[in-house]
Short mmCIF file of C-alpha atoms and ligand atoms in Angstrom, two decimals:
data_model
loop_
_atom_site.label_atom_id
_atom_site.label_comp_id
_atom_site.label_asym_id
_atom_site.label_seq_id
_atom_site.Cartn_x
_atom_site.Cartn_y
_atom_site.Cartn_z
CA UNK A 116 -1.55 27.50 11.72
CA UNK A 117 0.67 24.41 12.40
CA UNK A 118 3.92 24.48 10.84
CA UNK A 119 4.65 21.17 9.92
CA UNK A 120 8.30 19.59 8.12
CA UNK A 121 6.38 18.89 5.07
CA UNK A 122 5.52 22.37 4.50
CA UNK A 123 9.16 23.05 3.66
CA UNK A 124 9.52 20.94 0.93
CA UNK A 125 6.09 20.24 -0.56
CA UNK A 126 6.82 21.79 -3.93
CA UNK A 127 9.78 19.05 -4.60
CA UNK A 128 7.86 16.21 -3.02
CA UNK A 129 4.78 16.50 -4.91
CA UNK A 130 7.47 17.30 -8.08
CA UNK A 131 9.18 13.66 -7.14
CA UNK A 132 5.86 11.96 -5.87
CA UNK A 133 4.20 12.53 -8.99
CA UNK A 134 5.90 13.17 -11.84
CA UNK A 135 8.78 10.17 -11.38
CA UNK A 136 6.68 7.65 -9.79
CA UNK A 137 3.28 7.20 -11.60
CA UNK A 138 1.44 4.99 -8.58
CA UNK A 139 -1.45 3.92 -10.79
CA UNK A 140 0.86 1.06 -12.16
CA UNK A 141 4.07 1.30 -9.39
CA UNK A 142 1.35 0.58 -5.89
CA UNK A 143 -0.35 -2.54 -7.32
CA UNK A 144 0.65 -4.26 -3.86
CA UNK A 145 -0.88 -1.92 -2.10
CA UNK A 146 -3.74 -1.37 -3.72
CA UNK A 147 -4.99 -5.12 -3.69
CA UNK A 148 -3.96 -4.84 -0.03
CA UNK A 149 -6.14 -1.68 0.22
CA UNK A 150 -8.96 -3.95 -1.86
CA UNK A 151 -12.65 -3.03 -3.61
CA UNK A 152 -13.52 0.47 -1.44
CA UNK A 153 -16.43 1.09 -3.84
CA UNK A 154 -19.33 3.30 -2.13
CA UNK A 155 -16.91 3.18 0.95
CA UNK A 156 -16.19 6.21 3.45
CA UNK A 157 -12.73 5.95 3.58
CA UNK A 158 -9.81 8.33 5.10
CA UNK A 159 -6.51 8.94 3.65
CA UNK A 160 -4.73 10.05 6.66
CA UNK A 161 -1.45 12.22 5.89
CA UNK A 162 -2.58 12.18 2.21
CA UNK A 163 -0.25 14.61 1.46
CA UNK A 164 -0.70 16.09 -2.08
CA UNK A 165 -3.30 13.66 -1.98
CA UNK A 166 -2.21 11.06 -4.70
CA UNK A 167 -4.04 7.90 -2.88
CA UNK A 168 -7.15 9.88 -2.05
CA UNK A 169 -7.51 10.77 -5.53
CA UNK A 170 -6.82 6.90 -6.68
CA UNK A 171 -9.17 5.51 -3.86
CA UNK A 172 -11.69 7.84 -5.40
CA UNK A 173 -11.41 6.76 -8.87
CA UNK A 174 -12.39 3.69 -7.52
CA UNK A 175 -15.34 4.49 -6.26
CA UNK A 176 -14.79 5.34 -2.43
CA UNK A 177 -15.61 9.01 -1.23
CA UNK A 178 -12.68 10.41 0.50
CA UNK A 179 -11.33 12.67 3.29
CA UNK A 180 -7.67 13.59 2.98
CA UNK A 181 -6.25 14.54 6.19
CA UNK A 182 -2.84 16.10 7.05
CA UNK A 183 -0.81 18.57 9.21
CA UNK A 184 0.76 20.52 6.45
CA UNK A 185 -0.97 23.17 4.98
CA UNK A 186 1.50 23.38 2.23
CA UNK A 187 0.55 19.50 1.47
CA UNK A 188 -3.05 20.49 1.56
CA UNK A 189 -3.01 23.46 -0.43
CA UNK A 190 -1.25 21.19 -3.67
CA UNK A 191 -3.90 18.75 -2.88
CA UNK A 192 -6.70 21.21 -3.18
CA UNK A 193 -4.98 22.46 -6.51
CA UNK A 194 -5.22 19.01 -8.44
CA UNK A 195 -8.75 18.94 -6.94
CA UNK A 196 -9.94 22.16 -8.67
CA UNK A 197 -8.41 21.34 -11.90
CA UNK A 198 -9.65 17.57 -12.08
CA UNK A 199 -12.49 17.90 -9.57
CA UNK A 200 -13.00 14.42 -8.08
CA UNK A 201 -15.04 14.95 -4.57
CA UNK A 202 -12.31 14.59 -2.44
CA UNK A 203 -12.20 16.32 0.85
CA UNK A 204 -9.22 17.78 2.52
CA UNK A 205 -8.36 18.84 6.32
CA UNK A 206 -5.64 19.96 8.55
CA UNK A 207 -5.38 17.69 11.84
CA UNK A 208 -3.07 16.44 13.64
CA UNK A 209 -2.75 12.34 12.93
CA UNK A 210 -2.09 11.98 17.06
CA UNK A 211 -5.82 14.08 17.48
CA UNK A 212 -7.93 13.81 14.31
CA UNK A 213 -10.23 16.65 16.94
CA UNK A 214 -12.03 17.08 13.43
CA UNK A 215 -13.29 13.88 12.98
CA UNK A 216 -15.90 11.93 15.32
CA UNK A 217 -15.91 8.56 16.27
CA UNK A 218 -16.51 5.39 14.10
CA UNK A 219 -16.77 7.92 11.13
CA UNK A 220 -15.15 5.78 8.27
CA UNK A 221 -14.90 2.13 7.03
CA UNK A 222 -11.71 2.56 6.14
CA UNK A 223 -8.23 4.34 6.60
CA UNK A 224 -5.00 4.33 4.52
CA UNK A 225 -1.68 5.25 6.16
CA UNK A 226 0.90 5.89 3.27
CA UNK A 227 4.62 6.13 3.81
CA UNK A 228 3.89 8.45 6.75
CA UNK A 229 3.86 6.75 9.94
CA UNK A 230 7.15 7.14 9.83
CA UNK A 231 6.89 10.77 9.84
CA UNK A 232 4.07 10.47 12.89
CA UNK A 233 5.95 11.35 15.76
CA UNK A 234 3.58 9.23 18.04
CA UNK A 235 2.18 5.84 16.77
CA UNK A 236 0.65 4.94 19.67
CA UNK A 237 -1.31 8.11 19.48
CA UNK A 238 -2.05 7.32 15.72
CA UNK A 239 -3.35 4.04 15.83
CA UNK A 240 -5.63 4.76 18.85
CA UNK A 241 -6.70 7.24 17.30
CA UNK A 242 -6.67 5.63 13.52
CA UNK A 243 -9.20 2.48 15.76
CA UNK A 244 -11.33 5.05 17.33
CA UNK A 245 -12.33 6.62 13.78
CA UNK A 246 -13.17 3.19 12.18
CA UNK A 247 -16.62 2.02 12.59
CA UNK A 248 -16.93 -1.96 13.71
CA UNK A 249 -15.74 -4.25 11.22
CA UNK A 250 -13.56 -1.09 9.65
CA UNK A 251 -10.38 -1.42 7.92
CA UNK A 252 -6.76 0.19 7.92
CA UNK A 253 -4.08 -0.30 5.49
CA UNK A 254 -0.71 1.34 6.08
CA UNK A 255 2.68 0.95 3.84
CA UNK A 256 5.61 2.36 5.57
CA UNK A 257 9.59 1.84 4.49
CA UNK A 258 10.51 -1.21 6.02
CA UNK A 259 11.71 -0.90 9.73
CA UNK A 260 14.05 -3.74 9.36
CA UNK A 261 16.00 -2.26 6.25
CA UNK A 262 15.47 1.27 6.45
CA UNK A 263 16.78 1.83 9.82
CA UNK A 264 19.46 4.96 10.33
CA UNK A 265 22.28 4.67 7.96
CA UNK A 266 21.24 1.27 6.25
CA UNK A 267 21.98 1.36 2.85
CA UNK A 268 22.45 -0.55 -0.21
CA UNK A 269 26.26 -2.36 -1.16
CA UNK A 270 27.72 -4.71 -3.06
CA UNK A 271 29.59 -7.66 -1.67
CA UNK A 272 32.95 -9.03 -2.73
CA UNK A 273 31.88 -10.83 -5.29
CA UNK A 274 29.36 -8.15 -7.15
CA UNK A 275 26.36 -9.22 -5.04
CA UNK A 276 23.99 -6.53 -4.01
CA UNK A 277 23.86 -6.33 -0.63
CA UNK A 278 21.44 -4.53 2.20
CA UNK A 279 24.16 -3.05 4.88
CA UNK A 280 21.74 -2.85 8.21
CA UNK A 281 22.56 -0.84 10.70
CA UNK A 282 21.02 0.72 14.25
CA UNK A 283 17.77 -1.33 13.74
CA UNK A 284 17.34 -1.29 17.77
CA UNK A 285 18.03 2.62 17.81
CA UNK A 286 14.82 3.75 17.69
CA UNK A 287 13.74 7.59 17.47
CA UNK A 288 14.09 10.38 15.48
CA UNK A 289 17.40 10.74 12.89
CA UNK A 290 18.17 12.22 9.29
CA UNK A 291 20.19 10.42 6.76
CA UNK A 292 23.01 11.56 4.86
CA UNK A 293 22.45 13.61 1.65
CA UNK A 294 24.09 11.82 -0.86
CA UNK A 295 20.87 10.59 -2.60
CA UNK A 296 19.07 13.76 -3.75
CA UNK A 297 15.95 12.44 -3.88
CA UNK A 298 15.89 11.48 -0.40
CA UNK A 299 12.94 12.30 1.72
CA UNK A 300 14.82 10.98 4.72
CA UNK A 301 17.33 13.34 3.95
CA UNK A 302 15.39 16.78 4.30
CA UNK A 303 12.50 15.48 6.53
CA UNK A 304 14.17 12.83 8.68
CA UNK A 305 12.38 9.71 9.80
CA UNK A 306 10.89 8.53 13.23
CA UNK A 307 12.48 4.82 13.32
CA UNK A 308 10.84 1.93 15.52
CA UNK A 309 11.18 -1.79 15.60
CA UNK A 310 8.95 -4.19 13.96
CA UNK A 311 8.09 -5.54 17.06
CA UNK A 312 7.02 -1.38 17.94
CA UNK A 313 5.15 -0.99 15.06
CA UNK A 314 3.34 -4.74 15.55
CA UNK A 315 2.35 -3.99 19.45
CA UNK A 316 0.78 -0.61 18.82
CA UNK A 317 -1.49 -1.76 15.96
CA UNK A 318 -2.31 -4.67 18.79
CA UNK A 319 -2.74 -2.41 21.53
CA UNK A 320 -5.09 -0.19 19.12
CA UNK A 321 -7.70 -3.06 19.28
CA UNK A 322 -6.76 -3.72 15.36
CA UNK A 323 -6.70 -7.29 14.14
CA UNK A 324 -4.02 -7.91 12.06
CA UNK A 325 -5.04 -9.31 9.00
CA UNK A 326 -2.52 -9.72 6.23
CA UNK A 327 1.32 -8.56 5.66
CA UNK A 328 2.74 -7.76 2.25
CA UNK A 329 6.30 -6.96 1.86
CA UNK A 330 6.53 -6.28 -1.78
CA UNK A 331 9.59 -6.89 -4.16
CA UNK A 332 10.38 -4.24 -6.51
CA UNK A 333 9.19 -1.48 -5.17
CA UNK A 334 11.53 1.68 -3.65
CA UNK A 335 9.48 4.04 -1.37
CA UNK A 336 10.66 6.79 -3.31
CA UNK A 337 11.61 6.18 -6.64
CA UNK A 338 9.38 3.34 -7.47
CA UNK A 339 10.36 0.30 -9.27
CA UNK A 340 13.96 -0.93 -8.52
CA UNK A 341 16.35 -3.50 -9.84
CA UNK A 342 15.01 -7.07 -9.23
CA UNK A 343 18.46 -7.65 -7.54
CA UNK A 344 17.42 -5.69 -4.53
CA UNK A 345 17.99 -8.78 -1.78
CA UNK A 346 15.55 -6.78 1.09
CA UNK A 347 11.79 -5.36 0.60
CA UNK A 348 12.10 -1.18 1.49
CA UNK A 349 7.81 -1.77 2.05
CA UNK A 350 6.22 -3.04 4.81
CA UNK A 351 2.60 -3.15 4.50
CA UNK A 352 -0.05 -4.22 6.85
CA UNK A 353 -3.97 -4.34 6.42
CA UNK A 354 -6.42 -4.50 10.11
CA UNK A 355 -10.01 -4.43 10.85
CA UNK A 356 -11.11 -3.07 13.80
CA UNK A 357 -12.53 -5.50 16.06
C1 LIG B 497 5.98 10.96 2.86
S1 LIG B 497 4.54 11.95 2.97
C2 LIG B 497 3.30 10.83 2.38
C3 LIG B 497 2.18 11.55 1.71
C4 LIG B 497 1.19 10.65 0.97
N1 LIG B 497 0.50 9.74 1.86
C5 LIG B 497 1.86 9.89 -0.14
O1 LIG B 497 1.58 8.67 -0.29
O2 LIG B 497 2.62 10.48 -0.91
C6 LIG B 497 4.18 12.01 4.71
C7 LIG B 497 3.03 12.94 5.08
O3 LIG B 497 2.75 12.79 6.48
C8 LIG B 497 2.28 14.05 6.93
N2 LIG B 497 2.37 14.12 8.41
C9 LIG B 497 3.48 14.09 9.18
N3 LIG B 497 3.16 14.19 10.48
C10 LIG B 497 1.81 14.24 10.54
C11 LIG B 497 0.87 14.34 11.61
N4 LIG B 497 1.28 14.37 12.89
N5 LIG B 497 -0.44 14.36 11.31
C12 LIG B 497 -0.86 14.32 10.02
N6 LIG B 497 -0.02 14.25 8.96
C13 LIG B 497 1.29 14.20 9.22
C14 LIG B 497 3.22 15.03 6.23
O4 LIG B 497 2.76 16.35 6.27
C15 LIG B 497 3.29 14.42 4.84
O5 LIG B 497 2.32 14.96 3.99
#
């Protein structure tokens, strides 16, 4: 078996995933990103305790949750027995899927994890080479221009919340600080890229990009925050494969 970062700390994740942040009203922007999957074949890939497989099948799509952690999967398979939906989970590696063949799904959702993908690249290739023709992908990851290492939030001179950027052209692996206890960033670390990083390896996938949302409002972790916040934390894109 893999042993994966997640499998460390997927008790308190799932505990602060779903119990704090209720996504059926906090994801709105992503899910009209995301869009009508009815009757679709779609792939949650690093579902995690599986929270947007089992929204994506309330609305109608049949899903396969995919992730590295075991520990992810096995919470996932526990809210599948007691509320069975039909969703399907399996361990793979995002930078292999080796389970899943070619042009299997028309879609695939990517949610706050790429950041935790050591290899983009490898994901995307991989995310295009899963996607029949005409398929889509949706990911939502914190937003590479704000959430680089050791950006936080401030507050100027005169009371004004600010967003303190730092190290945005540092890319690579790094763990921030724990003063904010529910920090995933904190007890997982992140893998931080550029914009530009993240644009050219959905473009050298062969994915067509086809809308950007940066959302107001919303906190990757704890959901909805103060209206004041002056930077998005989201970035969310939605492709089709060519
Ligand atoms: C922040 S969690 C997001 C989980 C879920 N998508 C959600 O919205 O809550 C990131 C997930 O990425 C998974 N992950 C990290 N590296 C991975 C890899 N190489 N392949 C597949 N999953 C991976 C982790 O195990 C973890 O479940």
């Amino acid at each position: 078996m893999t042993t994966a970062a997640y499998d460390e700390i997927a008790d308190w994740y799932d505990r602060i995933r779903s119990s704090e942040w209720n996504p059926s009203d906090k994801e709105g922007s992503l899910l009209e990103l995301i869009g009508d999957v009815s009757g679709q074949y779609v792939c949650d890939l690093a579902c995690g305790q599986g929270i947007i497989s089992r929204l994506l099948t309330e609305r109608g799509a049949q899903v396969v949750g995919v992730d590295i952690s075991e520990k992810m999967l096995d919470i996932a398979r526990r809210y599948e027995s007691e509320n069975s939906l039909g969703v399907t989970y399996i361990q793979d590696n995002a930078h292999e899927l080796s389970n899943i063949p070619d042009e299997s799904f028309d879609g695939v959702v990517c949610v706050w994890a790429l950041m935790d993908i050591p290899d983009a690249e490898a994901t995307l290739a991989n995310v295009a080479r899963v996607l029949r023709t005409g398929g889509w992908f949706v990911m939502c990851i914190t937003h590479p221009c704000f959430c680089s290492p050791d950006s936080g939030d401030a507050v100027d001179g005169n009371g004004v919340a600010v967003r303190e950027v730092r190290h945005y052209f540092d890319e690579g692996f790094w763990v921030s600080d724990t003063s904010n206890p529910k920090s995933v960033r904190a007890k997982v670390g992140a893998h931080h890229r550029t914009l530009s990083a993240y644009l050219n390896a959905i473009i050298d996938a062969g994915l067509l990009l086809e809308r950007v949302v940066e959302p107001r409002g919303i906190d990757p972790v704890t959901g909805p925050v103060l209206r004041s916040r002056p930077t998005p934390l989201a970035f969310m894109v939605r492709c089709r494969k060519a």
